[in-house]
C-alpha cells in the first residue's frame, strides 16, 4: 500500500495538529535533520506524529522505512503536498534547495500559505525554513505567512551533512523574537548552537556572509596546497604548518582538499570528494552573496572572483557539481598537470 496521510482521518484534527511536526525536503540535509528531530520529539511528547513530504516521493518513502525500522511504533506518514503537511501539523520545517523551491512550496495553490489561510486559528502554526535562499525572497514569503496569523523564522544552518547527522548544526535565526523563542526548542533537537541574528531575513544574511568567506577560503587553500607541493613540500607538513599558523581555517584544518594532508581525519577528498557540501550549492551561495552585494551597494571583489572560479569549474567539469566544493583543488591540479593556465575569460557570463 502506498503510504499516505489518509491514516490521519480518524484523528481529532485539532489535537493531532498540536502534536504533529511536518518536514518538507528530505535531501542530504533534511533527511538527517528530520531523523534527529522526530526521534528526540518521540521521547518528549506522548502520541506525537510526524509527516514528511518531498517532490521526489522515493525520498519520503525511504525516510519512513528507515525511521520505522529504528522506531517501530512511530507514527510517520507521507503528505502528497505541502498543504496536506500543514493541515496535519502545527510545526512545519522546510529544507529545500533554494529560492524557486521555497516560493513554490509556500505559495503554490496546494502550498503552505493557501493552507494556512484555510486554518482557524493559523496563529498556532510555526513555519521554520532552513533553506539557504535569497534574503528578499525569504522576507517576502515570511510576510505572507505572518499575514495569515502564523509565525515564521528563517533558520539556515551551518555544519553540513556531518553536523546534520550528529545533531550539532548551528542555526542562524531571523524573525520576531517570540517566533525565535517558539522555534528554539524544536531547533535544539537538530543543532547545538541557536543564534538569534535579528528580524526576518537576518539569519540568511549571516549565513550568506559566512558562506562567502568559506567559498573564498576553500579556493585559496587549494591554491596554497598545490603551490606548496610544487615547491616540494609534503602536503601533511604544509597542512600542519597552516593549521597552527595565521592561515588556519576550517577549509584547511577540517576540509583540507589534498588526500593524506590530514592523517587523523577523513575529509571528502579521501572519498574522491563524495559527500560534503556540493560545489553546485557553493556556487549558488556565492551567487546569493554577489546578488545581495550588488543590490546593497557593497563591493565584493573576492566574492565575485570566487563565484567566477566555481562557475568556470562547473562549466569545464560538470561532474564536480555534486562533489564537495573542495574538489576545486582537483581541478586546479589537473590544470597544473596539463601545463595549462586557468582561462577564466572563457566562462560565459
Ligand atoms: P538536496 O538537494 O539534497 O535536498 C533538497 C530536497 O528538497 C530534495 O530531496 C528534493 O527532492 C526536495 N525538493 C525540491 N523541490 C521540492 C518541492 N517543490 N517540494 C518538496 N520537496 C522538494 O539539498 P541539501 O544538500 O539537503 O541542501 C538543502 C539546503 O541546505 C540548501 O539550501 C543548501 O544550500 C543548504 N545547506 C546544505 C548543506 C550541505 O552540506 N548539503 C550545508 C548547509 C546548508
CSV table of N, CA and C in Angstrom, one decimal, residues 214-322:
chain,number,residue,atom,x,y,z
A,214,UNK,N,33.7,31.2,3.4
A,214,UNK,CA,34.1,29.8,3.3
A,214,UNK,C,34.5,29.5,1.8
A,215,UNK,N,33.6,30.0,0.9
A,215,UNK,CA,33.9,29.8,-0.6
A,215,UNK,C,35.2,30.4,-1.0
A,216,UNK,N,35.6,31.5,-0.5
A,216,UNK,CA,36.8,32.2,-0.9
A,216,UNK,C,38.0,31.4,-0.2
A,217,UNK,N,37.8,31.0,1.0
A,217,UNK,CA,38.9,30.3,1.8
A,217,UNK,C,39.2,29.0,1.1
A,218,UNK,N,38.2,28.2,0.7
A,218,UNK,CA,38.4,26.9,0.2
A,218,UNK,C,39.3,27.0,-1.1
A,219,UNK,N,39.1,28.1,-1.9
A,219,UNK,CA,39.9,28.2,-3.1
A,219,UNK,C,41.3,28.5,-2.8
A,220,UNK,N,41.5,29.5,-1.8
A,220,UNK,CA,42.9,29.9,-1.5
A,220,UNK,C,43.7,28.7,-0.9
A,221,UNK,N,43.0,27.9,-0.1
A,221,UNK,CA,43.7,26.7,0.5
A,221,UNK,C,44.1,25.8,-0.6
A,222,UNK,N,43.2,25.6,-1.6
A,222,UNK,CA,43.5,24.7,-2.7
A,222,UNK,C,44.7,25.3,-3.4
A,223,UNK,N,44.8,26.6,-3.7
A,223,UNK,CA,45.9,27.2,-4.3
A,223,UNK,C,47.2,27.0,-3.5
A,224,UNK,N,47.1,27.2,-2.2
A,224,UNK,CA,48.3,27.1,-1.4
A,224,UNK,C,48.8,25.7,-1.3
A,225,UNK,N,47.9,24.8,-1.2
A,225,UNK,CA,48.3,23.3,-1.0
A,225,UNK,C,48.9,22.9,-2.3
A,226,UNK,N,48.4,23.3,-3.5
A,226,UNK,CA,49.0,23.0,-4.8
A,226,UNK,C,50.4,23.6,-4.9
A,227,UNK,N,50.5,24.9,-4.6
A,227,UNK,CA,51.7,25.6,-4.8
A,227,UNK,C,52.8,25.0,-3.9
A,228,UNK,N,52.4,24.7,-2.6
A,228,UNK,CA,53.4,24.1,-1.7
A,228,UNK,C,54.0,22.8,-2.2
A,229,UNK,N,53.1,21.9,-2.7
A,229,UNK,CA,53.6,20.7,-3.3
A,229,UNK,C,54.5,20.9,-4.5
A,230,UNK,N,54.2,21.8,-5.3
A,230,UNK,CA,55.0,22.1,-6.5
A,230,UNK,C,56.4,22.7,-6.0
A,231,UNK,N,56.4,23.2,-4.8
A,231,UNK,CA,57.7,23.7,-4.3
A,231,UNK,C,58.4,22.6,-3.5
A,232,UNK,N,57.8,21.4,-3.5
A,232,UNK,CA,58.5,20.3,-2.9
A,232,UNK,C,58.0,20.0,-1.4
A,233,UNK,N,57.0,20.7,-1.0
A,233,UNK,CA,56.5,20.4,0.4
A,233,UNK,C,55.6,19.1,0.5
A,234,UNK,N,55.7,18.4,1.6
A,234,UNK,CA,54.8,17.3,1.8
A,234,UNK,C,53.5,17.9,2.2
A,235,UNK,N,52.3,17.4,1.7
A,235,UNK,CA,51.1,18.1,2.0
A,235,UNK,C,50.7,18.0,3.5
A,236,UNK,N,51.1,16.9,4.2
A,236,UNK,CA,50.8,16.8,5.6
A,236,UNK,C,51.6,17.9,6.4
A,237,UNK,N,52.8,18.1,6.0
A,237,UNK,CA,53.7,19.1,6.7
A,237,UNK,C,53.1,20.5,6.4
A,238,UNK,N,52.7,20.7,5.2
A,238,UNK,CA,52.2,22.1,4.9
A,238,UNK,C,50.9,22.3,5.6
A,239,UNK,N,50.0,21.3,5.6
A,239,UNK,CA,48.7,21.5,6.3
A,239,UNK,C,49.0,21.7,7.8
A,240,UNK,N,49.9,21.0,8.4
A,240,UNK,CA,50.3,21.2,9.8
A,240,UNK,C,50.8,22.6,10.1
A,241,UNK,N,51.6,23.1,9.2
A,241,UNK,CA,52.1,24.5,9.3
A,241,UNK,C,50.9,25.5,9.3
A,242,UNK,N,50.1,25.4,8.2
A,242,UNK,CA,49.0,26.3,8.1
A,242,UNK,C,48.0,26.2,9.3
A,243,UNK,N,47.7,25.0,9.7
A,243,UNK,CA,46.7,24.8,10.8
A,243,UNK,C,47.2,25.3,12.1
A,244,UNK,N,48.5,25.5,12.2
A,244,UNK,CA,49.0,26.0,13.5
A,244,UNK,C,49.6,27.4,13.3
A,245,UNK,N,49.2,28.1,12.2
A,245,UNK,CA,49.7,29.4,11.9
A,245,UNK,C,48.6,30.3,11.6
A,246,UNK,N,48.9,31.5,11.1
A,246,UNK,CA,47.9,32.5,10.9
A,246,UNK,C,47.0,32.2,9.7
A,247,UNK,N,47.3,31.2,8.9
A,247,UNK,CA,46.5,30.9,7.7
A,247,UNK,C,45.4,29.9,8.2
A,248,UNK,N,45.4,29.5,9.4
A,248,UNK,CA,44.5,28.4,9.9
A,248,UNK,C,43.0,28.8,9.6
A,249,UNK,N,42.3,27.8,9.1
A,249,UNK,CA,40.9,28.0,8.8
A,249,UNK,C,40.3,26.6,8.6
A,250,UNK,N,38.9,26.5,8.7
A,250,UNK,CA,38.2,25.2,8.6
A,250,UNK,C,38.6,24.5,7.2
A,251,UNK,N,38.7,25.3,6.2
A,251,UNK,CA,39.0,24.7,4.8
A,251,UNK,C,40.3,24.0,4.8
A,252,UNK,N,41.2,24.3,5.7
A,252,UNK,CA,42.5,23.6,5.8
A,252,UNK,C,42.5,22.6,6.9
A,253,UNK,N,41.9,22.9,8.0
A,253,UNK,CA,42.1,22.0,9.2
A,253,UNK,C,41.1,20.9,9.2
A,254,UNK,N,39.9,21.1,8.6
A,254,UNK,CA,38.9,20.1,8.6
A,254,UNK,C,38.6,19.6,7.2
A,255,UNK,N,38.5,20.5,6.2
A,255,UNK,CA,38.1,20.2,4.9
A,255,UNK,C,39.3,20.3,3.9
A,256,UNK,N,40.5,19.9,4.4
A,256,UNK,CA,41.7,20.1,3.5
A,256,UNK,C,41.5,19.2,2.2
A,257,UNK,N,41.7,19.9,1.1
A,257,UNK,CA,41.4,19.2,-0.2
A,257,UNK,C,42.4,18.2,-0.7
A,258,UNK,N,43.5,18.0,0.0
A,258,UNK,CA,44.6,17.1,-0.5
A,258,UNK,C,44.6,15.7,0.2
A,259,UNK,N,44.4,14.6,-0.5
A,259,UNK,CA,44.4,13.3,0.2
A,259,UNK,C,45.7,13.2,1.0
A,260,UNK,N,45.6,12.7,2.2
A,260,UNK,CA,46.8,12.4,3.0
A,260,UNK,C,47.3,13.7,3.8
A,261,UNK,N,46.7,14.8,3.6
A,261,UNK,CA,47.1,16.0,4.3
A,261,UNK,C,46.7,16.0,5.8
A,262,UNK,N,45.6,15.4,6.1
A,262,UNK,CA,45.1,15.3,7.5
A,262,UNK,C,45.1,13.9,7.9
A,263,UNK,N,46.2,13.3,8.3
A,263,UNK,CA,46.3,11.9,8.6
A,263,UNK,C,45.3,11.4,9.6
A,264,UNK,N,44.9,12.2,10.5
A,264,UNK,CA,43.9,11.8,11.6
A,264,UNK,C,42.5,12.0,11.1
A,265,UNK,N,42.2,12.5,10.0
A,265,UNK,CA,40.8,12.8,9.6
A,265,UNK,C,40.4,12.2,8.3
A,266,UNK,N,39.2,12.4,8.0
A,266,UNK,CA,38.7,11.7,6.7
A,266,UNK,C,37.8,12.7,5.9
A,267,UNK,N,38.4,13.8,5.4
A,267,UNK,CA,37.6,14.8,4.7
A,267,UNK,C,37.2,14.2,3.3
A,268,UNK,N,36.2,14.9,2.6
A,268,UNK,CA,35.7,14.4,1.4
A,268,UNK,C,36.8,14.0,0.3
A,269,UNK,N,37.9,14.7,0.4
A,269,UNK,CA,39.0,14.3,-0.7
A,269,UNK,C,39.4,12.9,-0.5
A,270,UNK,N,39.3,12.3,0.7
A,270,UNK,CA,39.7,10.9,0.8
A,270,UNK,C,38.7,10.0,0.2
A,271,UNK,N,37.5,10.5,-0.2
A,271,UNK,CA,36.5,9.6,-0.9
A,271,UNK,C,36.2,10.2,-2.3
A,272,UNK,N,37.2,10.6,-3.0
A,272,UNK,CA,37.1,11.3,-4.3
A,272,UNK,C,36.1,12.4,-4.2
A,273,UNK,N,36.1,13.1,-3.1
A,273,UNK,CA,35.3,14.4,-2.9
A,273,UNK,C,33.8,14.0,-2.9
A,274,UNK,N,33.4,12.8,-2.6
A,274,UNK,CA,32.0,12.5,-2.4
A,274,UNK,C,31.5,12.9,-1.0
A,275,UNK,N,30.2,13.2,-0.8
A,275,UNK,CA,29.7,13.7,0.4
A,275,UNK,C,30.1,15.1,0.6
A,276,UNK,N,29.9,15.7,1.8
A,276,UNK,CA,30.3,17.1,2.0
A,276,UNK,C,29.3,18.1,1.4
A,277,UNK,N,29.8,19.2,1.0
A,277,UNK,CA,28.9,20.3,0.5
A,277,UNK,C,29.1,20.5,-1.0
A,278,UNK,N,28.1,20.2,-1.8
A,278,UNK,CA,28.2,20.2,-3.2
A,278,UNK,C,28.7,21.5,-3.8
A,279,UNK,N,29.6,21.4,-4.8
A,279,UNK,CA,30.1,22.6,-5.5
A,279,UNK,C,29.0,23.4,-6.1
A,280,UNK,N,27.9,22.7,-6.6
A,280,UNK,CA,26.8,23.5,-7.2
A,280,UNK,C,26.1,24.3,-6.1
A,281,UNK,N,26.0,23.8,-4.8
A,281,UNK,CA,25.4,24.6,-3.8
A,281,UNK,C,26.3,25.8,-3.4
A,282,UNK,N,27.6,25.5,-3.4
A,282,UNK,CA,28.5,26.6,-3.1
A,282,UNK,C,28.4,27.7,-4.2
A,283,UNK,N,28.3,27.3,-5.4
A,283,UNK,CA,28.1,28.3,-6.5
A,283,UNK,C,26.8,29.1,-6.3
A,284,UNK,N,25.8,28.4,-5.9
A,284,UNK,CA,24.5,29.1,-5.6
A,284,UNK,C,24.7,30.1,-4.5
A,285,UNK,N,25.4,29.7,-3.4
A,285,UNK,CA,25.6,30.6,-2.3
A,285,UNK,C,26.5,31.8,-2.6
A,286,UNK,N,27.5,31.6,-3.5
A,286,UNK,CA,28.3,32.7,-4.0
A,286,UNK,C,27.4,33.7,-4.8
A,287,UNK,N,26.5,33.1,-5.6
A,287,UNK,CA,25.6,33.9,-6.4
A,287,UNK,C,24.7,34.7,-5.4
A,288,UNK,N,24.2,34.1,-4.4
A,288,UNK,CA,23.3,34.8,-3.4
A,288,UNK,C,24.1,36.0,-2.8
A,289,UNK,N,25.4,35.8,-2.5
A,289,UNK,CA,26.2,36.8,-1.9
A,289,UNK,C,26.5,38.0,-2.9
A,290,UNK,N,26.8,37.6,-4.2
A,290,UNK,CA,27.1,38.7,-5.1
A,290,UNK,C,25.9,39.4,-5.5
A,291,UNK,N,24.7,38.8,-5.6
A,291,UNK,CA,23.5,39.5,-5.9
A,291,UNK,C,23.2,40.5,-4.8
A,292,UNK,N,23.3,40.1,-3.6
A,292,UNK,CA,22.9,40.9,-2.5
A,292,UNK,C,24.0,42.0,-2.3
A,293,UNK,N,25.2,41.7,-2.7
A,293,UNK,CA,26.3,42.7,-2.7
A,293,UNK,C,25.9,43.8,-3.7
A,294,UNK,N,25.5,43.4,-4.9
A,294,UNK,CA,25.1,44.5,-5.9
A,294,UNK,C,23.9,45.3,-5.4
A,295,UNK,N,22.9,44.6,-4.9
A,295,UNK,CA,21.6,45.3,-4.5
A,295,UNK,C,21.9,46.2,-3.3
A,296,UNK,N,22.9,45.8,-2.5
A,296,UNK,CA,23.1,46.7,-1.3
A,296,UNK,C,24.3,47.7,-1.5
A,297,UNK,N,24.9,47.6,-2.7
A,297,UNK,CA,26.0,48.5,-3.0
A,297,UNK,C,27.3,48.2,-2.2
A,298,UNK,N,27.5,46.9,-1.9
A,298,UNK,CA,28.7,46.5,-1.1
A,298,UNK,C,29.6,45.8,-2.1
A,299,UNK,N,30.8,46.4,-2.3
A,299,UNK,CA,31.8,45.8,-3.2
A,299,UNK,C,32.3,44.4,-2.7
A,300,UNK,N,32.3,43.4,-3.6
A,300,UNK,CA,32.8,42.1,-3.2
A,300,UNK,C,33.8,41.6,-4.2
A,301,UNK,N,35.0,42.2,-4.3
A,301,UNK,CA,35.9,41.8,-5.4
A,301,UNK,C,36.3,40.3,-5.2
A,302,UNK,N,36.6,39.8,-4.0
A,302,UNK,CA,37.0,38.4,-3.8
A,302,UNK,C,35.8,37.5,-4.0
A,303,UNK,N,34.6,37.9,-3.5
A,303,UNK,CA,33.4,37.1,-3.6
A,303,UNK,C,33.1,36.9,-5.1
A,304,UNK,N,33.2,38.0,-5.9
A,304,UNK,CA,32.9,37.8,-7.3
A,304,UNK,C,33.9,37.0,-8.0
A,305,UNK,N,35.2,37.1,-7.6
A,305,UNK,CA,36.2,36.3,-8.2
A,305,UNK,C,35.9,34.8,-7.9
A,306,UNK,N,35.6,34.5,-6.7
A,306,UNK,CA,35.3,33.1,-6.3
A,306,UNK,C,34.1,32.6,-7.0
A,307,UNK,N,33.1,33.4,-7.2
A,307,UNK,CA,31.9,32.9,-7.9
A,307,UNK,C,32.3,32.5,-9.4
A,308,UNK,N,33.2,33.4,-10.0
A,308,UNK,CA,33.6,33.1,-11.4
A,308,UNK,C,34.4,31.8,-11.4
A,309,UNK,N,35.2,31.6,-10.4
A,309,UNK,CA,36.0,30.4,-10.4
A,309,UNK,C,35.2,29.1,-10.3
A,310,UNK,N,34.2,29.1,-9.4
A,310,UNK,CA,33.3,27.9,-9.2
A,310,UNK,C,32.5,27.7,-10.5
A,311,UNK,N,32.0,28.8,-11.1
A,311,UNK,CA,31.3,28.7,-12.3
A,311,UNK,C,32.1,28.1,-13.4
A,312,UNK,N,33.3,28.6,-13.5
A,312,UNK,CA,34.2,28.1,-14.6
A,312,UNK,C,34.5,26.6,-14.4
A,313,UNK,N,34.7,26.2,-13.1
A,313,UNK,CA,35.0,24.8,-12.9
A,313,UNK,C,33.8,23.9,-13.3
A,314,UNK,N,32.6,24.4,-12.9
A,314,UNK,CA,31.4,23.5,-13.3
A,314,UNK,C,31.1,23.5,-14.7
A,315,UNK,N,31.5,24.6,-15.4
A,315,UNK,CA,31.3,24.6,-16.9
A,315,UNK,C,32.3,23.6,-17.5
A,316,UNK,N,33.5,23.6,-17.0
A,316,UNK,CA,34.6,22.7,-17.6
A,316,UNK,C,34.4,21.3,-17.1
A,317,UNK,N,33.9,21.0,-15.9
A,317,UNK,CA,33.8,19.7,-15.4
A,317,UNK,C,32.5,19.5,-14.6
A,318,UNK,N,31.4,19.4,-15.4
A,318,UNK,CA,30.1,19.3,-14.7
A,318,UNK,C,29.9,18.2,-13.7
A,319,UNK,N,30.8,17.2,-13.8
A,319,UNK,CA,30.6,16.1,-12.8
A,319,UNK,C,31.1,16.5,-11.4
A,320,UNK,N,31.7,17.6,-11.3
A,320,UNK,CA,32.1,18.1,-10.0
A,320,UNK,C,31.0,18.8,-9.2
A,321,UNK,N,29.9,19.0,-10.0
A,321,UNK,CA,28.8,19.7,-9.4
A,321,UNK,C,28.2,19.1,-8.1
A,322,UNK,N,28.2,17.7,-8.0
A,322,UNK,CA,27.7,17.1,-6.8
A,322,UNK,C,28.8,16.7,-5.9
